[in-house]
mmCIF file of C-alpha atoms in Angstrom:
data_model
loop_
_atom_site.group_PDB
_atom_site.id
_atom_site.type_symbol
_atom_site.label_atom_id
_atom_site.label_comp_id
_atom_site.label_asym_id
_atom_site.label_seq_id
_atom_site.Cartn_x
_atom_site.Cartn_y
_atom_site.Cartn_z
ATOM 1 C CA UNK A 776 86.192 49.262 -31.331
ATOM 2 C CA UNK A 777 84.837 47.040 -28.563
ATOM 3 C CA UNK A 778 80.943 46.588 -28.075
ATOM 4 C CA UNK A 779 79.468 46.897 -24.543
ATOM 5 C CA UNK A 780 77.490 43.800 -23.584
ATOM 6 C CA UNK A 781 74.470 44.232 -21.141
ATOM 7 C CA UNK A 782 74.276 41.431 -18.675
ATOM 8 C CA UNK A 783 71.108 39.277 -18.735
ATOM 9 C CA UNK A 784 71.068 39.157 -14.933
ATOM 10 C CA UNK A 785 70.533 42.920 -14.634
ATOM 11 C CA UNK A 786 67.617 42.774 -17.115
ATOM 12 C CA UNK A 787 65.871 39.997 -15.215
ATOM 13 C CA UNK A 788 66.252 41.917 -11.981
ATOM 14 C CA UNK A 789 64.584 44.966 -13.524
ATOM 15 C CA UNK A 790 61.621 42.929 -14.741
ATOM 16 C CA UNK A 791 61.234 41.335 -11.305
ATOM 17 C CA UNK A 792 61.104 44.751 -9.634
ATOM 18 C CA UNK A 793 58.322 45.848 -12.013
ATOM 19 C CA UNK A 794 56.266 42.719 -11.348
ATOM 20 C CA UNK A 795 56.627 43.030 -7.595
ATOM 21 C CA UNK A 796 55.566 46.685 -7.733
ATOM 22 C CA UNK A 797 52.508 45.850 -9.828
ATOM 23 C CA UNK A 798 51.520 43.117 -7.421
ATOM 24 C CA UNK A 799 51.911 45.468 -4.462
ATOM 25 C CA UNK A 800 49.702 48.060 -6.163
ATOM 26 C CA UNK A 801 47.046 45.401 -6.915
ATOM 27 C CA UNK A 802 47.022 44.140 -3.350
ATOM 28 C CA UNK A 803 46.774 47.685 -2.000
ATOM 29 C CA UNK A 804 43.964 48.510 -4.418
ATOM 30 C CA UNK A 805 42.058 45.359 -3.533
ATOM 31 C CA UNK A 806 42.434 46.140 0.165
ATOM 32 C CA UNK A 807 41.401 49.750 -0.341
ATOM 33 C CA UNK A 808 38.303 48.979 -2.344
ATOM 34 C CA UNK A 809 37.218 46.128 -0.115
ATOM 35 C CA UNK A 810 37.835 47.982 3.096
ATOM 36 C CA UNK A 811 34.476 48.725 4.795
ATOM 37 C CA UNK A 812 33.753 52.412 5.240
ATOM 38 C CA UNK A 813 34.123 53.412 8.868
ATOM 39 C CA UNK A 814 32.827 56.488 10.681
ATOM 40 C CA UNK A 815 33.430 57.804 14.170
ATOM 41 C CA UNK A 816 30.372 58.727 16.231
ATOM 42 C CA UNK A 817 29.942 59.929 19.776
ATOM 43 C CA UNK A 818 27.895 57.800 22.121
ATOM 44 C CA UNK A 819 25.920 60.843 23.208
ATOM 45 C CA UNK A 820 24.831 61.503 19.616
ATOM 46 C CA UNK A 821 23.133 58.164 19.077
ATOM 47 C CA UNK A 822 20.343 56.151 20.722
ATOM 48 C CA UNK A 823 20.983 52.493 21.456
ATOM 49 C CA UNK A 824 18.096 50.143 22.261
ATOM 50 C CA UNK A 825 17.942 46.455 23.046
ATOM 51 C CA UNK A 826 16.200 43.822 20.975
ATOM 52 C CA UNK A 827 13.564 42.257 23.236
ATOM 53 C CA UNK A 828 11.029 39.476 23.080
ATOM 54 C CA UNK A 829 7.597 39.830 24.612
ATOM 55 C CA UNK A 830 3.902 40.365 23.992
ATOM 56 C CA UNK A 831 3.549 42.371 20.795
ATOM 57 C CA UNK A 832 0.343 44.387 20.841
ATOM 58 C CA UNK A 833 -0.875 44.734 17.262
ATOM 59 C CA UNK A 834 -2.843 47.949 17.609
ATOM 60 C CA UNK A 835 -3.285 51.399 16.118
ATOM 61 C CA UNK A 836 -3.825 54.696 17.932
ATOM 62 C CA UNK A 837 -6.107 57.215 16.209
ATOM 63 C CA UNK A 838 -7.741 60.476 17.193
ATOM 64 C CA UNK A 839 -11.519 60.403 16.760
ATOM 65 C CA UNK A 840 -14.069 63.191 16.917
ATOM 66 C CA UNK A 841 -17.729 62.882 17.898
ATOM 67 C CA UNK A 842 -20.350 63.562 15.269
ATOM 68 C CA UNK A 843 -24.091 63.084 15.101
ATOM 69 C CA UNK A 844 -25.082 59.492 14.346
ATOM 70 C CA UNK A 845 -27.518 60.725 11.690
ATOM 71 C CA UNK A 846 -27.583 64.025 9.865
ATOM 72 C CA UNK A 847 -29.279 65.734 6.945
ATOM 73 C CA UNK A 848 -27.462 68.004 4.504
ATOM 74 C CA UNK A 849 -28.662 71.542 3.869
ATOM 75 C CA UNK A 850 -28.492 72.016 0.096
ATOM 76 C CA UNK A 851 -29.052 75.107 -2.035
ATOM 77 C CA UNK A 852 -32.049 74.475 -4.317
ATOM 78 C CA UNK A 853 -31.661 77.685 -6.295
ATOM 79 C CA UNK A 854 -28.341 79.455 -6.724
ATOM 80 C CA UNK A 855 -27.844 83.142 -6.060
ATOM 81 C CA UNK A 856 -26.312 85.714 -3.747
ATOM 82 C CA UNK A 857 -27.054 85.453 -0.017
ATOM 83 C CA UNK A 858 -29.603 88.146 0.800
ATOM 84 C CA UNK A 859 -30.421 87.280 4.429
ATOM 85 C CA UNK A 860 -29.204 84.820 7.075
ATOM 86 C CA UNK A 861 -31.758 83.791 9.701
ATOM 87 C CA UNK A 862 -29.842 81.194 11.759
ATOM 88 C CA UNK A 863 -26.382 80.615 13.205
ATOM 89 C CA UNK A 864 -24.073 77.625 13.353
ATOM 90 C CA UNK A 865 -24.861 75.452 16.395
ATOM 91 C CA UNK A 866 -28.452 76.724 16.713
ATOM 92 C CA UNK A 867 -31.364 74.311 17.219
ATOM 93 C CA UNK A 868 -33.786 74.519 14.269
ATOM 94 C CA UNK A 869 -37.065 72.862 13.288
ATOM 95 C CA UNK A 870 -38.049 71.292 9.985
ATOM 96 C CA UNK A 871 -39.157 73.925 7.474
ATOM 97 C CA UNK A 872 -37.626 76.791 9.419
ATOM 98 C CA UNK A 873 -36.049 79.438 7.114
ATOM 99 C CA UNK A 874 -32.302 79.675 7.698
ATOM 100 C CA UNK A 875 -31.221 81.863 4.756
ATOM 101 C CA UNK A 876 -32.478 83.560 1.613
ATOM 102 C CA UNK A 877 -30.757 84.071 -1.730
ATOM 103 C CA UNK A 878 -31.491 86.490 -4.543
ATOM 104 C CA UNK A 879 -31.069 85.887 -8.270
ATOM 105 C CA UNK A 880 -32.721 88.553 -10.464
ATOM 106 C CA UNK A 881 -32.153 86.671 -13.736
ATOM 107 C CA UNK A 882 -33.822 83.523 -12.442
ATOM 108 C CA UNK A 883 -36.707 85.507 -10.945
ATOM 109 C CA UNK A 884 -37.232 87.269 -14.285
ATOM 110 C CA UNK A 885 -37.277 83.901 -16.069
ATOM 111 C CA UNK A 886 -39.795 82.587 -13.549
ATOM 112 C CA UNK A 887 -42.002 85.640 -14.151
ATOM 113 C CA UNK A 888 -41.896 85.156 -17.928
ATOM 114 C CA UNK A 889 -42.686 81.453 -17.608
ATOM 115 C CA UNK A 890 -45.544 82.155 -15.214
ATOM 116 C CA UNK A 891 -47.017 84.761 -17.570
ATOM 117 C CA UNK A 892 -46.725 82.388 -20.547
ATOM 118 C CA UNK A 893 -48.423 79.533 -18.712
ATOM 119 C CA UNK A 894 -51.268 81.764 -17.516
ATOM 120 C CA UNK A 895 -51.839 82.998 -21.075
ATOM 121 C CA UNK A 896 -52.000 79.417 -22.370
ATOM 122 C CA UNK A 897 -54.470 78.465 -19.629
ATOM 123 C CA UNK A 898 -56.618 81.504 -20.533
ATOM 124 C CA UNK A 899 -56.631 80.517 -24.216
ATOM 125 C CA UNK A 900 -57.621 76.946 -23.350
ATOM 126 C CA UNK A 901 -60.463 78.159 -21.137
ATOM 127 C CA UNK A 902 -61.674 80.323 -24.064
ATOM 128 C CA UNK A 903 -61.619 77.214 -26.229
ATOM 129 C CA UNK A 904 -63.728 75.398 -23.634
ATOM 130 C CA UNK A 905 -66.232 78.251 -23.605
ATOM 131 C CA UNK A 906 -66.448 78.183 -27.398
ATOM 132 C CA UNK A 907 -67.093 74.429 -27.342
ATOM 133 C CA UNK A 908 -69.842 74.899 -24.787
ATOM 134 C CA UNK A 909 -71.446 77.569 -26.969
ATOM 135 C CA UNK A 910 -71.301 75.169 -29.897
ATOM 136 C CA UNK A 911 -72.971 72.528 -27.766
ATOM 137 C CA UNK A 912 -75.690 74.997 -26.725
ATOM 138 C CA UNK A 913 -76.401 75.980 -30.328
ATOM 139 C CA UNK A 914 -76.475 72.331 -31.360
ATOM 140 C CA UNK A 915 -78.997 71.578 -28.626
ATOM 141 C CA UNK A 916 -81.115 74.468 -29.910
ATOM 142 C CA UNK A 917 -81.067 73.011 -33.420
ATOM 143 C CA UNK A 918 -82.096 69.578 -32.114
ATOM 144 C CA UNK A 919 -84.904 71.130 -30.095
ATOM 145 C CA UNK A 920 -86.091 73.219 -33.069
ATOM 146 C CA UNK A 921 -86.007 70.188 -35.401
ATOM 147 C CA UNK A 922 -88.048 68.182 -32.865
ATOM 148 C CA UNK A 923 -90.574 70.998 -32.511
ATOM 149 C CA UNK A 924 -90.986 71.432 -36.267
ATOM 150 C CA UNK A 925 -91.397 67.671 -36.663
ATOM 151 C CA UNK A 926 -94.105 67.659 -33.993
ATOM 152 C CA UNK A 927 -95.910 70.535 -35.765
ATOM 153 C CA UNK A 928 -95.714 68.717 -39.116
ATOM 154 C CA UNK A 929 -97.050 65.532 -37.465
ATOM 155 C CA UNK A 930 -100.023 67.416 -35.988
ATOM 156 C CA UNK A 931 -100.774 69.075 -39.325
ATOM 157 C CA UNK A 932 -100.581 65.740 -41.126
ATOM 158 C CA UNK A 933 -102.918 64.050 -38.632
ATOM 159 C CA UNK A 934 -105.434 66.891 -39.058
ATOM 160 C CA UNK A 935 -105.328 66.801 -42.831
ATOM 161 C CA UNK A 936 -105.617 63.013 -42.782
ATOM 162 C CA UNK A 937 -108.802 63.139 -40.647
ATOM 163 C CA UNK A 938 -110.285 65.802 -42.912
ATOM 164 C CA UNK A 939 -109.371 63.859 -46.011
ATOM 165 C CA UNK A 940 -110.767 60.622 -44.608
ATOM 166 C CA UNK A 941 -114.008 62.442 -43.780
ATOM 167 C CA UNK A 942 -114.068 63.737 -47.362
ATOM 168 C CA UNK A 943 -113.968 67.259 -46.034
ATOM 169 C CA UNK A 944 -110.343 68.171 -46.707
ATOM 170 C CA UNK A 945 -108.616 68.570 -49.996
ATOM 171 C CA UNK A 946 -106.229 65.927 -51.245
ATOM 172 C CA UNK A 947 -103.647 68.554 -52.127
ATOM 173 C CA UNK A 948 -103.581 69.743 -48.515
ATOM 174 C CA UNK A 949 -103.213 66.127 -47.396
ATOM 175 C CA UNK A 950 -100.325 65.513 -49.830
ATOM 176 C CA UNK A 951 -98.528 68.690 -48.750
ATOM 177 C CA UNK A 952 -98.899 67.761 -45.063
ATOM 178 C CA UNK A 953 -97.597 64.243 -45.771
ATOM 179 C CA UNK A 954 -94.651 65.563 -47.738
ATOM 180 C CA UNK A 955 -93.757 68.103 -45.026
ATOM 181 C CA UNK A 956 -93.997 65.390 -42.333
ATOM 182 C CA UNK A 957 -91.478 63.214 -44.191
ATOM 183 C CA UNK A 958 -89.157 66.191 -44.639
ATOM 184 C CA UNK A 959 -89.260 67.169 -40.948
ATOM 185 C CA UNK A 960 -88.750 63.552 -39.924
ATOM 186 C CA UNK A 961 -85.622 63.199 -42.082
ATOM 187 C CA UNK A 962 -84.397 66.641 -41.011
ATOM 188 C CA UNK A 963 -84.830 65.690 -37.324
ATOM 189 C CA UNK A 964 -82.853 62.490 -37.826
ATOM 190 C CA UNK A 965 -80.027 64.341 -39.594
ATOM 191 C CA UNK A 966 -79.844 67.006 -36.880
ATOM 192 C CA UNK A 967 -79.924 64.407 -34.089
ATOM 193 C CA UNK A 968 -77.209 62.246 -35.743
ATOM 194 C CA UNK A 969 -75.040 65.321 -36.343
ATOM 195 C CA UNK A 970 -75.547 66.447 -32.765
ATOM 196 C CA UNK A 971 -74.622 62.997 -31.484
ATOM 197 C CA UNK A 972 -71.420 62.883 -33.529
ATOM 198 C CA UNK A 973 -70.413 66.420 -32.581
ATOM 199 C CA UNK A 974 -71.168 65.699 -28.907
ATOM 200 C CA UNK A 975 -68.731 62.723 -29.028
ATOM 201 C CA UNK A 976 -66.093 64.884 -30.687
ATOM 202 C CA UNK A 977 -66.635 67.723 -28.220
ATOM 203 C CA UNK A 978 -66.358 65.313 -25.277
ATOM 204 C CA UNK A 979 -62.898 64.258 -26.508
ATOM 205 C CA UNK A 980 -61.931 67.912 -26.967
ATOM 206 C CA UNK A 981 -63.265 68.772 -23.525
ATOM 207 C CA UNK A 982 -61.166 65.963 -21.981
ATOM 208 C CA UNK A 983 -58.015 66.947 -23.895
ATOM 209 C CA UNK A 984 -58.318 70.634 -23.035
ATOM 210 C CA UNK A 985 -59.124 69.938 -19.365
ATOM 211 C CA UNK A 986 -56.135 67.595 -19.157
ATOM 212 C CA UNK A 987 -53.904 70.277 -20.698
ATOM 213 C CA UNK A 988 -55.244 72.860 -18.254
ATOM 214 C CA UNK A 989 -54.539 70.517 -15.340
ATOM 215 C CA UNK A 990 -50.971 69.962 -16.574
ATOM 216 C CA UNK A 991 -50.480 73.685 -17.016
ATOM 217 C CA UNK A 992 -51.791 74.383 -13.516
ATOM 218 C CA UNK A 993 -49.435 71.745 -12.102
ATOM 219 C CA UNK A 994 -46.540 73.376 -13.944
ATOM 220 C CA UNK A 995 -47.650 76.721 -12.599
ATOM 221 C CA UNK A 996 -47.748 75.358 -9.042
ATOM 222 C CA UNK A 997 -44.274 73.826 -9.464
ATOM 223 C CA UNK A 998 -43.002 77.110 -10.847
ATOM 224 C CA UNK A 999 -44.454 79.027 -7.910
ATOM 225 C CA UNK A 1000 -42.966 76.441 -5.543
ATOM 226 C CA UNK A 1001 -39.571 76.855 -7.214
ATOM 227 C CA UNK A 1002 -39.805 80.566 -6.615
ATOM 228 C CA UNK A 1003 -39.853 79.688 -2.920
ATOM 229 C CA UNK A 1004 -36.543 77.865 -3.377
ATOM 230 C CA UNK A 1005 -34.819 81.205 -2.931
ATOM 231 C CA UNK A 1006 -35.715 80.690 0.721
ATOM 232 C CA UNK A 1007 -33.390 78.001 2.149
ATOM 233 C CA UNK A 1008 -35.219 76.020 4.830
ATOM 234 C CA UNK A 1009 -34.126 73.376 7.306
ATOM 235 C CA UNK A 1010 -34.775 69.860 5.917
ATOM 236 C CA UNK A 1011 -35.170 68.390 9.427
ATOM 237 C CA UNK A 1012 -35.281 69.279 13.100
ATOM 238 C CA UNK A 1013 -31.984 69.259 14.996
ATOM 239 C CA UNK A 1014 -28.787 71.221 15.521
ATOM 240 C CA UNK A 1015 -27.451 73.275 12.603
ATOM 241 C CA UNK A 1016 -23.733 72.618 12.091
ATOM 242 C CA UNK A 1017 -20.987 73.331 9.540
ATOM 243 C CA UNK A 1018 -23.046 76.388 8.586
ATOM 244 C CA UNK A 1019 -20.916 79.370 7.679
ATOM 245 C CA UNK A 1020 -22.208 81.669 4.935
ATOM 246 C CA UNK A 1021 -21.979 85.451 4.594
ATOM 247 C CA UNK A 1022 -24.197 88.142 3.118
ATOM 248 C CA UNK A 1023 -23.486 88.619 -0.570
ATOM 249 C CA UNK A 1024 -21.802 85.226 -0.912
ATOM 250 C CA UNK A 1025 -22.648 83.485 -4.195
ATOM 251 C CA UNK A 1026 -24.106 80.021 -3.760
ATOM 252 C CA UNK A 1027 -24.536 77.512 -6.579
ATOM 253 C CA UNK A 1028 -27.476 75.185 -7.138
ATOM 254 C CA UNK A 1029 -26.947 71.882 -5.331
ATOM 255 C CA UNK A 1030 -24.195 73.242 -3.091
ATOM 256 C CA UNK A 1031 -24.161 71.932 0.492
ATOM 257 C CA UNK A 1032 -23.860 74.777 3.001
ATOM 258 C CA UNK A 1033 -24.329 72.859 6.256
ATOM 259 C CA UNK A 1034 -26.023 69.926 7.906
ATOM 260 C CA UNK A 1035 -28.655 69.208 10.511
ATOM 261 C CA UNK A 1036 -27.531 66.868 13.293
ATOM 262 C CA UNK A 1037 -30.630 64.880 14.210
ATOM 263 C CA UNK A 1038 -29.545 64.375 17.836
ATOM 264 C CA UNK A 1039 -30.502 60.701 17.781
ATOM 265 C CA UNK A 1040 -27.106 59.506 18.993
ATOM 266 C CA UNK A 1041 -23.418 59.949 18.330
ATOM 267 C CA UNK A 1042 -20.648 58.281 16.374
ATOM 268 C CA UNK A 1043 -16.881 58.724 16.249
ATOM 269 C CA UNK A 1044 -15.056 59.670 13.050
ATOM 270 C CA UNK A 1045 -11.290 59.221 12.785
ATOM 271 C CA UNK A 1046 -8.708 60.056 10.128
ATOM 272 C CA UNK A 1047 -6.305 57.162 9.479
ATOM 273 C CA UNK A 1048 -3.046 57.016 7.518
ATOM 274 C CA UNK A 1049 -3.530 55.393 4.104
ATOM 275 C CA UNK A 1050 -0.943 52.736 5.090
ATOM 276 C CA UNK A 1051 -3.730 51.002 7.048
ATOM 277 C CA UNK A 1052 -6.437 51.127 4.360
ATOM 278 C CA UNK A 1053 -6.113 47.391 3.640
ATOM 279 C CA UNK A 1054 -5.619 46.446 7.281
ATOM 280 C CA UNK A 1055 -8.849 47.856 8.705
ATOM 281 C CA UNK A 1056 -12.239 46.180 8.265
ATOM 282 C CA UNK A 1057 -15.717 46.641 9.688
ATOM 283 C CA UNK A 1058 -16.060 44.945 13.058
ATOM 284 C CA UNK A 1059 -12.549 45.711 14.374
ATOM 285 C CA UNK A 1060 -12.909 46.675 18.007
ATOM 286 C CA UNK A 1061 -11.106 49.281 20.035
ATOM 287 C CA UNK A 1062 -11.272 51.215 23.265
ATOM 288 C CA UNK A 1063 -10.953 54.710 24.636
ATOM 289 C CA UNK A 1064 -10.638 56.211 28.089
ATOM 290 C CA UNK A 1065 -12.577 59.113 29.546
ATOM 291 C CA UNK A 1066 -12.496 60.266 33.163
ATOM 292 C CA UNK A 1067 -10.814 57.047 34.237
ATOM 293 C CA UNK A 1068 -13.361 54.776 32.552
ATOM 294 C CA UNK A 1069 -12.795 52.590 29.517
ATOM 295 C CA UNK A 1070 -15.381 52.419 26.735
ATOM 296 C CA UNK A 1071 -15.543 49.852 23.926
ATOM 297 C CA UNK A 1072 -16.031 50.947 20.309
ATOM 298 C CA UNK A 1073 -16.171 49.191 16.955
ATOM 299 C CA UNK A 1074 -15.524 50.201 13.343
ATOM 300 C CA UNK A 1075 -18.865 50.292 11.506
ATOM 301 C CA UNK A 1076 -17.955 52.047 8.276
ATOM 302 C CA UNK A 1077 -14.811 52.666 6.225
ATOM 303 C CA UNK A 1078 -14.794 55.502 3.718
ATOM 304 C CA UNK A 1079 -12.232 54.429 1.064
ATOM 305 C CA UNK A 1080 -11.599 57.882 -0.405
ATOM 306 C CA UNK A 1081 -8.007 58.930 0.336
ATOM 307 C CA UNK A 1082 -7.348 62.647 0.739
ATOM 308 C CA UNK A 1083 -4.024 64.157 1.818
ATOM 309 C CA UNK A 1084 -2.737 60.667 2.591
ATOM 310 C CA UNK A 1085 -5.615 59.793 4.941
ATOM 311 C CA UNK A 1086 -9.007 58.096 4.848
ATOM 312 C CA UNK A 1087 -11.921 58.173 7.320
ATOM 313 C CA UNK A 1088 -13.487 55.481 9.485
ATOM 314 C CA UNK A 1089 -16.663 55.625 11.563
ATOM 315 C CA UNK A 1090 -16.937 53.949 14.967
ATOM 316 C CA UNK A 1091 -19.892 53.306 17.269
ATOM 317 C CA UNK A 1092 -20.001 52.638 20.985
ATOM 318 C CA UNK A 1093 -20.624 48.936 21.638
ATOM 319 C CA UNK A 1094 -22.334 48.885 25.031
ATOM 320 C CA UNK A 1095 -22.199 51.951 27.220
ATOM 321 C CA UNK A 1096 -21.460 55.362 25.829
ATOM 322 C CA UNK A 1097 -19.949 58.410 27.462
ATOM 323 C CA UNK A 1098 -22.450 60.552 29.297
ATOM 324 C CA UNK A 1099 -22.926 64.156 28.236
ATOM 325 C CA UNK A 1100 -21.354 63.626 24.834
ATOM 326 C CA UNK A 1101 -21.162 66.704 22.645
ATOM 327 C CA UNK A 1102 -20.441 67.101 18.965
ATOM 328 C CA UNK A 1103 -16.815 67.966 18.317
ATOM 329 C CA UNK A 1104 -15.277 66.233 21.354
ATOM 330 C CA UNK A 1105 -12.034 64.356 20.566
ATOM 331 C CA UNK A 1106 -10.741 61.080 22.011
ATOM 332 C CA UNK A 1107 -7.710 58.871 21.554
ATOM 333 C CA UNK A 1108 -8.916 55.458 20.348
ATOM 334 C CA UNK A 1109 -6.827 52.284 20.482
ATOM 335 C CA UNK A 1110 -7.802 49.815 17.736
ATOM 336 C CA UNK A 1111 -6.898 46.129 18.121
ATOM 337 C CA UNK A 1112 -5.768 44.841 14.717
ATOM 338 C CA UNK A 1113 -5.088 41.254 15.846
ATOM 339 C CA UNK A 1114 -4.496 39.126 18.932
ATOM 340 C CA UNK A 1115 -1.343 39.719 21.008
ATOM 341 C CA UNK A 1116 1.547 37.289 20.410
ATOM 342 C CA UNK A 1117 5.053 36.722 21.747
ATOM 343 C CA UNK A 1118 7.382 38.320 19.192
ATOM 344 C CA UNK A 1119 10.923 39.688 18.861
ATOM 345 C CA UNK A 1120 10.738 43.487 18.621
ATOM 346 C CA UNK A 1121 12.709 46.726 18.675
ATOM 347 C CA UNK A 1122 11.613 50.203 19.760
ATOM 348 C CA UNK A 1123 10.505 52.593 17.032
ATOM 349 C CA UNK A 1124 12.926 55.310 15.997
ATOM 350 C CA UNK A 1125 14.024 57.720 13.286
ATOM 351 C CA UNK A 1126 16.278 55.113 11.680
ATOM 352 C CA UNK A 1127 13.273 53.767 9.762
ATOM 353 C CA UNK A 1128 12.931 56.787 7.483
ATOM 354 C CA UNK A 1129 16.448 56.192 6.091
ATOM 355 C CA UNK A 1130 16.362 52.394 5.949
ATOM 356 C CA UNK A 1131 12.667 51.536 5.391
ATOM 357 C CA UNK A 1132 13.268 48.718 7.852
ATOM 358 C CA UNK A 1133 15.629 46.875 5.458
ATOM 359 C CA UNK A 1134 18.795 47.192 7.588
ATOM 360 C CA UNK A 1135 20.072 48.532 10.892
ATOM 361 C CA UNK A 1136 23.331 49.128 12.807
ATOM 362 C CA UNK A 1137 23.942 46.361 15.350
ATOM 363 C CA UNK A 1138 26.188 47.360 18.296
ATOM 364 C CA UNK A 1139 28.964 45.094 19.576
ATOM 365 C CA UNK A 1140 31.232 46.665 22.153
ATOM 366 C CA UNK A 1141 32.476 50.000 20.849
ATOM 367 C CA UNK A 1142 31.590 49.240 17.233
ATOM 368 C CA UNK A 1143 28.390 49.027 15.237
ATOM 369 C CA UNK A 1144 28.027 47.188 11.935
ATOM 370 C CA UNK A 1145 25.334 47.386 9.256
ATOM 371 C CA UNK A 1146 23.106 44.293 9.045
ATOM 372 C CA UNK A 1147 20.199 43.407 6.774
ATOM 373 C CA UNK A 1148 16.941 42.768 8.636
ATOM 374 C CA UNK A 1149 13.240 42.297 7.946
ATOM 375 C CA UNK A 1150 10.507 44.054 9.953
ATOM 376 C CA UNK A 1151 6.818 43.172 10.048
ATOM 377 C CA UNK A 1152 3.969 44.796 11.910
ATOM 378 C CA UNK A 1153 4.230 47.932 13.978
ATOM 379 C CA UNK A 1154 2.410 49.690 16.777
ATOM 380 C CA UNK A 1155 2.980 53.123 18.313
ATOM 381 C CA UNK A 1156 5.974 51.811 20.326
ATOM 382 C CA UNK A 1157 7.564 48.843 18.559
ATOM 383 C CA UNK A 1158 8.420 47.175 15.258
ATOM 384 C CA UNK A 1159 8.012 43.427 14.956
ATOM 385 C CA UNK A 1160 11.290 41.734 13.926
ATOM 386 C CA UNK A 1161 10.782 39.020 11.295
ATOM 387 C CA UNK A 1162 14.445 38.142 10.757
ATOM 388 C CA UNK A 1163 18.019 39.421 11.185
ATOM 389 C CA UNK A 1164 18.032 40.176 14.934
ATOM 390 C CA UNK A 1165 18.002 38.158 18.118
ATOM 391 C CA UNK A 1166 16.825 38.881 21.611
ATOM 392 C CA UNK A 1167 19.485 40.663 23.677
ATOM 393 C CA UNK A 1168 21.300 42.341 20.775
ATOM 394 C CA UNK A 1169 21.685 46.117 20.752
ATOM 395 C CA UNK A 1170 20.806 48.363 17.824
ATOM 396 C CA UNK A 1171 21.018 52.048 16.981
ATOM 397 C CA UNK A 1172 17.478 53.460 16.558
ATOM 398 C CA UNK A 1173 18.238 57.182 16.220
ATOM 399 C CA UNK A 1174 18.506 59.197 12.998
ATOM 400 C CA UNK A 1175 20.733 57.764 10.232
ATOM 401 C CA UNK A 1176 20.971 60.787 7.961
ATOM 402 C CA UNK A 1177 24.685 61.335 8.815
ATOM 403 C CA UNK A 1178 25.754 57.702 9.006
ATOM 404 C CA UNK A 1179 23.691 55.818 6.430
ATOM 405 C CA UNK A 1180 26.516 55.692 3.827
ATOM 406 C CA UNK A 1181 28.896 53.908 6.231
ATOM 407 C CA UNK A 1182 29.063 50.224 7.130
ATOM 408 C CA UNK A 1183 30.986 50.288 10.406
ATOM 409 C CA UNK A 1184 30.761 52.840 13.205
ATOM 410 C CA UNK A 1185 33.427 53.445 15.850
ATOM 411 C CA UNK A 1186 31.571 54.550 18.952
ATOM 412 C CA UNK A 1187 33.559 57.034 21.039
ATOM 413 C CA UNK A 1188 32.605 57.847 24.592
#
């Protein structure tokens, strides 16, 4: 039986076909994966702006509201429920004028108990003073009696001595009178020394008790003054503002329920995006317009607390201020962050929210291609171009939400 022999030429041809096919697939894959993603857009759906070069105004626009230059807070000294309201928001008030009253039965009861306790202690101390004075009176009586009895003994002794010297009196009477005189003399000395010591001791007790009574009376006066804290009074004269409480509303001790605008001038307060918190400093100047006139202002205070993505700055008028200013008026203020310079810039647009200023579509003819860029400062109208773009080029500045994943755009009219 004959064996069929496969020709080597046919086998080599088969291997060559496989290699060529593999190479074709590789080339196609490389082309496919390296092909830039392209998307068709309509010209009417995009915004194209030109890259320009000119004076870049480094400034910030903010909305500022007028407030009183100086004010005094109205604080609740004693918490409780609002019982009466005597004034309204915006009303002119004078210092010490009652504007509201609160009621707190538990606190009032505590005050009453404390007042009763203090008065009882004062009464007991006054009784102690009276007792000390009675002791002093009795001691004085003893001293007086001892002095009187000594004087009587001295007179008796002198009489008996004259009688004895004249050989009329008896010696026994003389000896008795002498002995009694010595006794009354020693007794008088003892009573006087005891009285002196007790008087010193009583003086110290008098001082201590009087001092305690004075302290108690001061505490009593403070307590009675605190009872008046249920009546909320104006801390200064001026216009009452930010005052909005209702009957029955519970107020806590130390709570601020309004302020008194002292009417000694005005300032502007503006809310600024936290992006600028490190770019603003005291002394930065700005301007605002009112009725066709321009007024100069300056930042005088920066409040660093950030709330809801914003912080506050205070501004004062530099020279002239607007006539007939009223609290609550609002103005657009332009703040100059630095001197104007000639810079390359592009108009602001919605593209920034999708690119963060890292890249942009540059238009050439009917195509647009993604390009990396770097942006610097900004103002309400323009971004400063640091690198990546040249004057005269065109860029797409509209929204990128539909096109941000592509690299080349075919622009169709």
